[in-house]
Coordinates of C-alpha atoms in Angstrom, one line a residue:
X770 CA -48.0 -21.8 -19.9
X771 CA -58.2 -16.5 -22.4
X772 CA -60.4 -16.0 -23.9
X773 CA -61.4 -17.3 -27.4
X774 CA -63.9 -19.2 -29.4
X775 CA -62.0 -22.4 -29.6
X776 CA -62.8 -25.1 -27.0
X777 CA -60.4 -25.4 -24.1
X778 CA -58.3 -28.5 -24.0
X779 CA -59.5 -30.6 -21.1
X780 CA -56.6 -31.9 -19.0
X781 CA -56.7 -35.6 -18.2
X782 CA -54.4 -37.7 -16.1
X783 CA -53.0 -41.1 -17.1
X784 CA -51.8 -43.1 -14.1
X785 CA -50.9 -46.4 -15.8
X786 CA -50.1 -47.6 -19.2
X787 CA -53.3 -48.4 -20.9
X788 CA -53.8 -52.1 -21.9
X789 CA -52.5 -52.9 -25.3
X790 CA -50.1 -50.0 -25.5
X791 CA -47.5 -51.0 -28.0
X792 CA -43.9 -49.9 -28.3
X793 CA -44.2 -48.8 -31.9
X794 CA -44.7 -50.3 -35.3
X795 CA -43.9 -54.0 -35.5
X796 CA -40.9 -55.1 -37.5
X797 CA -43.1 -56.2 -40.4
X798 CA -44.8 -52.8 -40.4
X799 CA -41.8 -50.5 -40.0
X800 CA -41.9 -49.7 -43.7
X801 CA -45.2 -48.0 -43.2
X802 CA -43.5 -44.9 -41.6
X803 CA -42.7 -43.8 -45.2
X804 CA -46.4 -43.7 -46.1
X805 CA -48.1 -40.3 -46.4
X806 CA -48.6 -38.8 -42.9
X807 CA -52.0 -38.8 -41.4
X808 CA -54.1 -35.9 -40.2
X809 CA -56.6 -36.8 -37.5
X810 CA -59.2 -34.2 -36.5
X811 CA -59.1 -35.2 -32.9
X812 CA -55.7 -34.9 -31.3
X813 CA -54.4 -35.8 -27.8
X814 CA -51.5 -33.7 -26.6
X815 CA -49.2 -35.2 -23.9
X816 CA -47.8 -33.4 -20.9
X817 CA -45.1 -34.7 -18.6
X818 CA -46.8 -33.1 -15.7
X819 CA -44.3 -30.4 -14.6
X820 CA -45.0 -26.7 -15.1
X821 CA -43.1 -26.1 -18.3
X822 CA -44.5 -29.2 -20.0
X823 CA -48.0 -28.2 -19.0
X824 CA -47.5 -24.7 -20.4
X825 CA -46.1 -26.1 -23.7
X826 CA -49.0 -28.6 -24.0
X827 CA -51.5 -25.8 -23.4
X828 CA -49.9 -23.6 -26.1
X829 CA -49.9 -26.6 -28.5
X830 CA -53.6 -27.2 -27.8
X831 CA -54.6 -23.6 -28.3
X832 CA -52.7 -23.3 -31.6
X833 CA -54.2 -26.6 -32.9
X834 CA -57.7 -25.6 -31.8
X835 CA -57.3 -22.4 -33.8
X836 CA -56.2 -24.5 -36.8
X837 CA -59.4 -26.5 -36.6
X838 CA -58.5 -29.5 -34.5
X839 CA -60.3 -30.8 -31.5
X840 CA -57.8 -31.3 -28.7
X841 CA -57.5 -32.9 -25.3
X842 CA -54.5 -33.0 -22.9
X843 CA -53.3 -36.1 -21.3
X844 CA -50.8 -35.8 -18.4
X845 CA -48.3 -38.7 -18.1
X846 CA -45.6 -37.8 -15.7
X847 CA -43.1 -40.5 -16.9
X848 CA -41.3 -40.7 -20.3
X849 CA -41.3 -44.5 -19.9
X850 CA -45.1 -44.3 -20.2
X851 CA -45.9 -41.5 -22.5
X852 CA -43.4 -42.4 -25.3
X853 CA -44.9 -45.8 -26.0
X854 CA -48.3 -44.1 -25.9
X855 CA -47.0 -41.6 -28.5
X856 CA -45.8 -44.5 -30.7
X857 CA -49.2 -46.3 -30.4
X858 CA -51.3 -43.2 -31.2
X859 CA -52.9 -42.9 -27.7
X860 CA -51.0 -39.6 -27.6
X861 CA -50.5 -37.6 -30.9
X862 CA -48.3 -34.7 -29.9
X863 CA -45.9 -34.1 -27.1
X864 CA -43.4 -31.4 -26.2
X865 CA -39.9 -32.8 -25.8
X866 CA -36.2 -31.7 -25.5
X867 CA -34.0 -32.5 -28.4
X868 CA -30.8 -33.9 -26.8
X869 CA -32.5 -35.6 -23.8
X870 CA -35.1 -37.3 -26.1
X871 CA -32.4 -38.3 -28.6
X872 CA -30.3 -40.0 -25.8
X873 CA -33.5 -41.6 -24.4
X874 CA -34.5 -43.1 -27.7
X875 CA -30.9 -44.2 -28.4
X876 CA -30.7 -46.1 -25.1
X877 CA -34.1 -47.7 -25.8
X878 CA -33.0 -48.7 -29.3
X879 CA -29.4 -49.6 -28.7
X880 CA -29.2 -50.4 -25.0
X881 CA -28.4 -48.5 -21.9
X882 CA -24.6 -48.6 -22.6
X883 CA -24.9 -47.0 -26.0
X884 CA -22.8 -43.9 -26.6
X885 CA -24.8 -40.7 -26.3
X886 CA -26.0 -39.1 -29.5
X887 CA -27.2 -35.8 -27.9
X888 CA -24.6 -33.0 -28.0
X889 CA -24.2 -29.2 -27.9
X890 CA -24.5 -29.3 -31.7
X891 CA -28.2 -28.8 -32.4
X892 CA -27.9 -29.9 -36.1
X893 CA -26.2 -33.1 -35.2
X894 CA -28.5 -33.8 -32.3
X895 CA -31.6 -33.3 -34.5
X896 CA -30.3 -35.5 -37.2
X897 CA -29.7 -38.3 -34.7
X898 CA -33.0 -37.8 -33.1
X899 CA -35.0 -37.9 -36.3
X900 CA -33.2 -41.1 -37.4
X901 CA -34.1 -42.8 -34.1
X902 CA -37.7 -41.5 -34.1
X903 CA -38.7 -42.3 -37.7
X904 CA -38.7 -46.1 -37.4
X905 CA -41.0 -45.8 -34.4
X906 CA -43.6 -43.9 -36.5
X907 CA -42.6 -40.5 -34.9
X908 CA -41.9 -37.2 -36.6
X909 CA -39.7 -34.6 -34.9
X910 CA -40.7 -31.1 -35.9
X911 CA -38.3 -28.2 -36.1
X912 CA -36.7 -26.8 -32.9
X913 CA -37.4 -23.1 -32.1
X914 CA -35.4 -20.7 -30.0
X915 CA -36.3 -21.9 -26.5
X916 CA -33.9 -24.2 -24.7
X917 CA -34.1 -25.7 -21.3
X918 CA -30.7 -27.0 -20.4
X919 CA -28.5 -27.3 -17.4
X920 CA -27.1 -24.0 -16.1
X921 CA -25.0 -22.8 -13.3
X922 CA -25.7 -19.9 -11.0
X923 CA -23.8 -17.9 -8.4
X924 CA -24.8 -15.1 -6.0
X925 CA -25.0 -11.7 -7.7
X926 CA -22.7 -10.4 -4.9
X927 CA -20.1 -13.1 -5.6
X928 CA -20.3 -12.4 -9.4
X929 CA -19.7 -8.7 -8.7
X930 CA -16.9 -9.3 -6.3
X931 CA -15.0 -11.5 -8.7
X932 CA -16.1 -9.8 -12.0
X933 CA -17.8 -13.0 -13.3
X934 CA -20.1 -13.3 -16.2
X935 CA -19.1 -16.6 -17.7
X936 CA -18.0 -20.1 -16.6
X937 CA -14.7 -19.4 -18.4
X938 CA -14.2 -16.4 -16.1
X939 CA -14.8 -18.5 -13.1
X940 CA -12.3 -21.1 -14.3
X941 CA -9.7 -18.4 -15.0
X942 CA -10.2 -16.9 -11.5
X943 CA -8.8 -19.9 -9.8
X944 CA -11.5 -19.7 -7.1
X945 CA -12.3 -22.9 -5.2
X946 CA -16.0 -23.8 -5.8
X947 CA -18.3 -26.0 -3.7
X948 CA -21.2 -26.9 -6.0
X949 CA -24.8 -27.5 -4.9
X950 CA -26.3 -30.1 -7.2
X951 CA -27.7 -33.6 -7.4
X952 CA -25.4 -36.4 -6.1
X953 CA -25.1 -37.7 -9.7
X954 CA -23.2 -34.5 -10.6
X955 CA -20.0 -36.1 -9.3
X956 CA -20.0 -38.4 -12.4
X957 CA -22.1 -36.7 -15.1
X958 CA -19.8 -35.4 -17.9
X959 CA -21.9 -32.2 -18.2
X960 CA -21.6 -31.4 -14.5
X961 CA -18.6 -31.5 -12.2
X962 CA -16.2 -33.4 -14.5
X963 CA -17.2 -31.2 -17.5
X964 CA -16.8 -28.0 -15.4
X965 CA -13.3 -29.1 -14.5
X966 CA -12.3 -30.4 -18.0
X967 CA -13.9 -27.7 -20.2
X968 CA -13.6 -24.7 -18.0
X969 CA -10.8 -25.5 -15.5
X970 CA -13.1 -24.8 -12.5
X971 CA -11.7 -26.1 -9.2
X972 CA -14.7 -28.0 -7.9
X973 CA -13.7 -29.0 -4.4
X974 CA -16.9 -30.8 -3.5
X975 CA -20.5 -31.5 -4.7
X976 CA -23.0 -30.7 -2.0
X977 CA -26.0 -33.1 -2.7
X978 CA -28.9 -30.6 -2.4
X979 CA -30.6 -31.4 -5.7
X980 CA -31.0 -29.5 -9.0
X981 CA -32.3 -26.0 -8.6
X982 CA -33.9 -26.7 -5.2
X983 CA -34.7 -24.1 -2.6
X984 CA -32.2 -25.7 -0.3
X985 CA -29.5 -25.4 -3.0
X986 CA -30.3 -21.8 -3.7
X987 CA -30.2 -20.9 0.0
X988 CA -26.8 -22.6 0.4
X989 CA -25.4 -20.4 -2.4
X990 CA -27.2 -17.3 -1.1
X991 CA -25.7 -17.8 2.3
X992 CA -22.2 -18.5 1.0
X993 CA -22.2 -22.1 2.2
X994 CA -21.8 -23.1 -1.4
X995 CA -20.4 -20.9 -4.2
X996 CA -22.4 -22.3 -7.2
X997 CA -25.5 -24.4 -7.9
X998 CA -26.8 -26.5 -10.8
X999 CA -30.2 -25.3 -12.1
X1000 CA -31.7 -24.8 -15.5
X1001 CA -31.9 -22.0 -18.1
X1002 CA -35.6 -21.5 -17.5
X1003 CA -35.4 -21.2 -13.7
X1004 CA -37.4 -18.1 -13.0
X1005 CA -36.8 -17.9 -9.2
X1006 CA -33.1 -16.9 -9.3
X1007 CA -33.7 -13.2 -8.8
X1008 CA -35.6 -13.9 -5.6
X1009 CA -32.5 -15.5 -4.1
X1010 CA -30.1 -12.9 -5.4
X1011 CA -28.6 -15.3 -7.9
X1012 CA -27.4 -14.9 -11.5
X1013 CA -26.5 -17.4 -14.2
X1014 CA -23.0 -17.7 -15.6
X1015 CA -22.9 -18.1 -19.4
X1016 CA -21.9 -21.5 -20.8
X1017 CA -19.6 -19.7 -23.2
X1018 CA -17.8 -22.9 -24.4
X1019 CA -21.1 -24.8 -24.9
X1020 CA -20.6 -27.6 -22.4
X1021 CA -24.3 -28.4 -22.2
X1022 CA -26.3 -30.4 -24.7
X1023 CA -28.8 -28.8 -27.2
X1024 CA -32.0 -29.4 -25.2
X1025 CA -34.1 -27.2 -27.4
X1026 CA -37.9 -27.5 -27.2
X1027 CA -39.2 -29.7 -30.1
X1028 CA -42.7 -31.0 -30.8
X1029 CA -42.8 -34.8 -31.5
X1030 CA -45.8 -36.2 -33.3
X1031 CA -47.3 -39.5 -34.2
X1032 CA -46.8 -39.5 -37.9
X1033 CA -49.9 -41.5 -38.8
X1034 CA -52.2 -39.2 -36.9
X1035 CA -50.5 -35.8 -36.7
X1036 CA -47.8 -35.8 -39.3
X1037 CA -49.5 -33.5 -41.8
X1038 CA -48.5 -30.0 -42.9
X1039 CA -51.4 -28.4 -41.1
X1040 CA -50.1 -29.5 -37.6
X1041 CA -46.5 -28.6 -38.6
X1042 CA -47.6 -25.1 -39.6
X1043 CA -49.8 -24.5 -36.5
X1044 CA -47.0 -25.5 -34.1
X1045 CA -44.3 -23.9 -36.1
X1046 CA -45.7 -20.5 -35.3
X1047 CA -44.0 -20.7 -31.9
X1048 CA -40.6 -21.2 -33.4
X1049 CA -39.9 -17.5 -34.2
X1050 CA -41.5 -16.3 -31.0
X1051 CA -41.0 -18.5 -28.0
X1052 CA -37.6 -17.8 -26.2
X1053 CA -35.9 -19.3 -23.2
X1054 CA -36.7 -16.1 -21.3
X1055 CA -40.3 -16.4 -22.2
X1056 CA -40.5 -19.9 -20.8
X1057 CA -38.8 -18.8 -17.6
X1058 CA -41.3 -15.9 -17.2
X1059 CA -44.3 -18.2 -17.8
X1060 CA -42.9 -20.8 -15.3
X1061 CA -42.7 -18.0 -12.7
X1062 CA -46.3 -16.9 -13.3
X1063 CA -47.5 -20.5 -12.6
X1064 CA -45.1 -21.5 -9.8
X1065 CA -44.8 -18.2 -8.0
X1066 CA -47.9 -16.2 -8.9
X1067 CA -50.2 -19.3 -8.9
X1068 CA -51.8 -18.6 -12.3
X1069 CA -53.2 -21.5 -14.2
X1070 CA -51.0 -22.8 -17.1
X1071 CA -53.9 -22.5 -19.5
X1072 CA -54.4 -18.8 -18.6
X1073 CA -50.7 -18.0 -18.9
X1074 CA -50.4 -19.9 -22.2
X1075 CA -53.5 -18.1 -23.7
X1076 CA -52.3 -14.7 -22.6
X1077 CA -48.8 -15.2 -24.0
X1078 CA -50.1 -16.4 -27.4
X1079 CA -52.6 -13.4 -27.6
X1080 CA -49.8 -11.0 -26.6
X1081 CA -47.6 -12.4 -29.4
X1082 CA -50.5 -12.2 -32.0
X1083 CA -50.7 -15.9 -32.4
X1084 CA -54.2 -16.2 -31.2
X1085 CA -57.1 -14.3 -32.7

């Protein structure tokens, strides 16, 4: 993200939308989302196919197994595919990110030009997300402590030289910064424009090397670029001699990890209680560490997830 008596969730891979996959309750049935939530014994947990999503899906499966459910894991590497499957009940539970999923559902509901509803305010973001999810037969469980959001890193030597710990400090320094990121960073409000507006950072250019790629990290490591766009759960920064600068004015959206469930199949209190055990335990640092174990140490996500839950006393 092993040992135990509960059956291991078997990973499956979904390559195409299955025939008959709906996009949620029909208009005449939308009122049914207020009916008592269902509690199916057999639950399918969705993973988006990248390391962190695989780890979260495995942890969800192990916790639900312990609570008495029979689980399987379905890998669907595309939100355009797995979200309709979640609405239709082909997938029952999926790990999501609050602000990103809120904006995605908002665009699906109100059009691609709809004003974003995700924000740095977790409470406001969760309220908007739940209002968008409920008519689709989805329930968004509480967010925990772990957050995977955009972050910016510089070399440790650069940070020491200029006494930098925060993005505010970088802005106040007046240093000119060439930023390694995806090419969309030029226009994204939470990337180059936001760094300039919120922090006063002098972004002289965006070097289109991608988000958190090895190429981008090497460019900052060598001094070709001064900063790169990555994520808060990037576990490889130390290996490149890089450190994160704190987003002390909260430019980035509240992309906290949240379980989303199909209400009619997994909306009961038992599922909520089982998955809620992670909320007081799982941190951003924990996610980064587990990502590293899978990506750098080549451990299996299931083994990493089981070990973590056992170490935290969540698995017996």
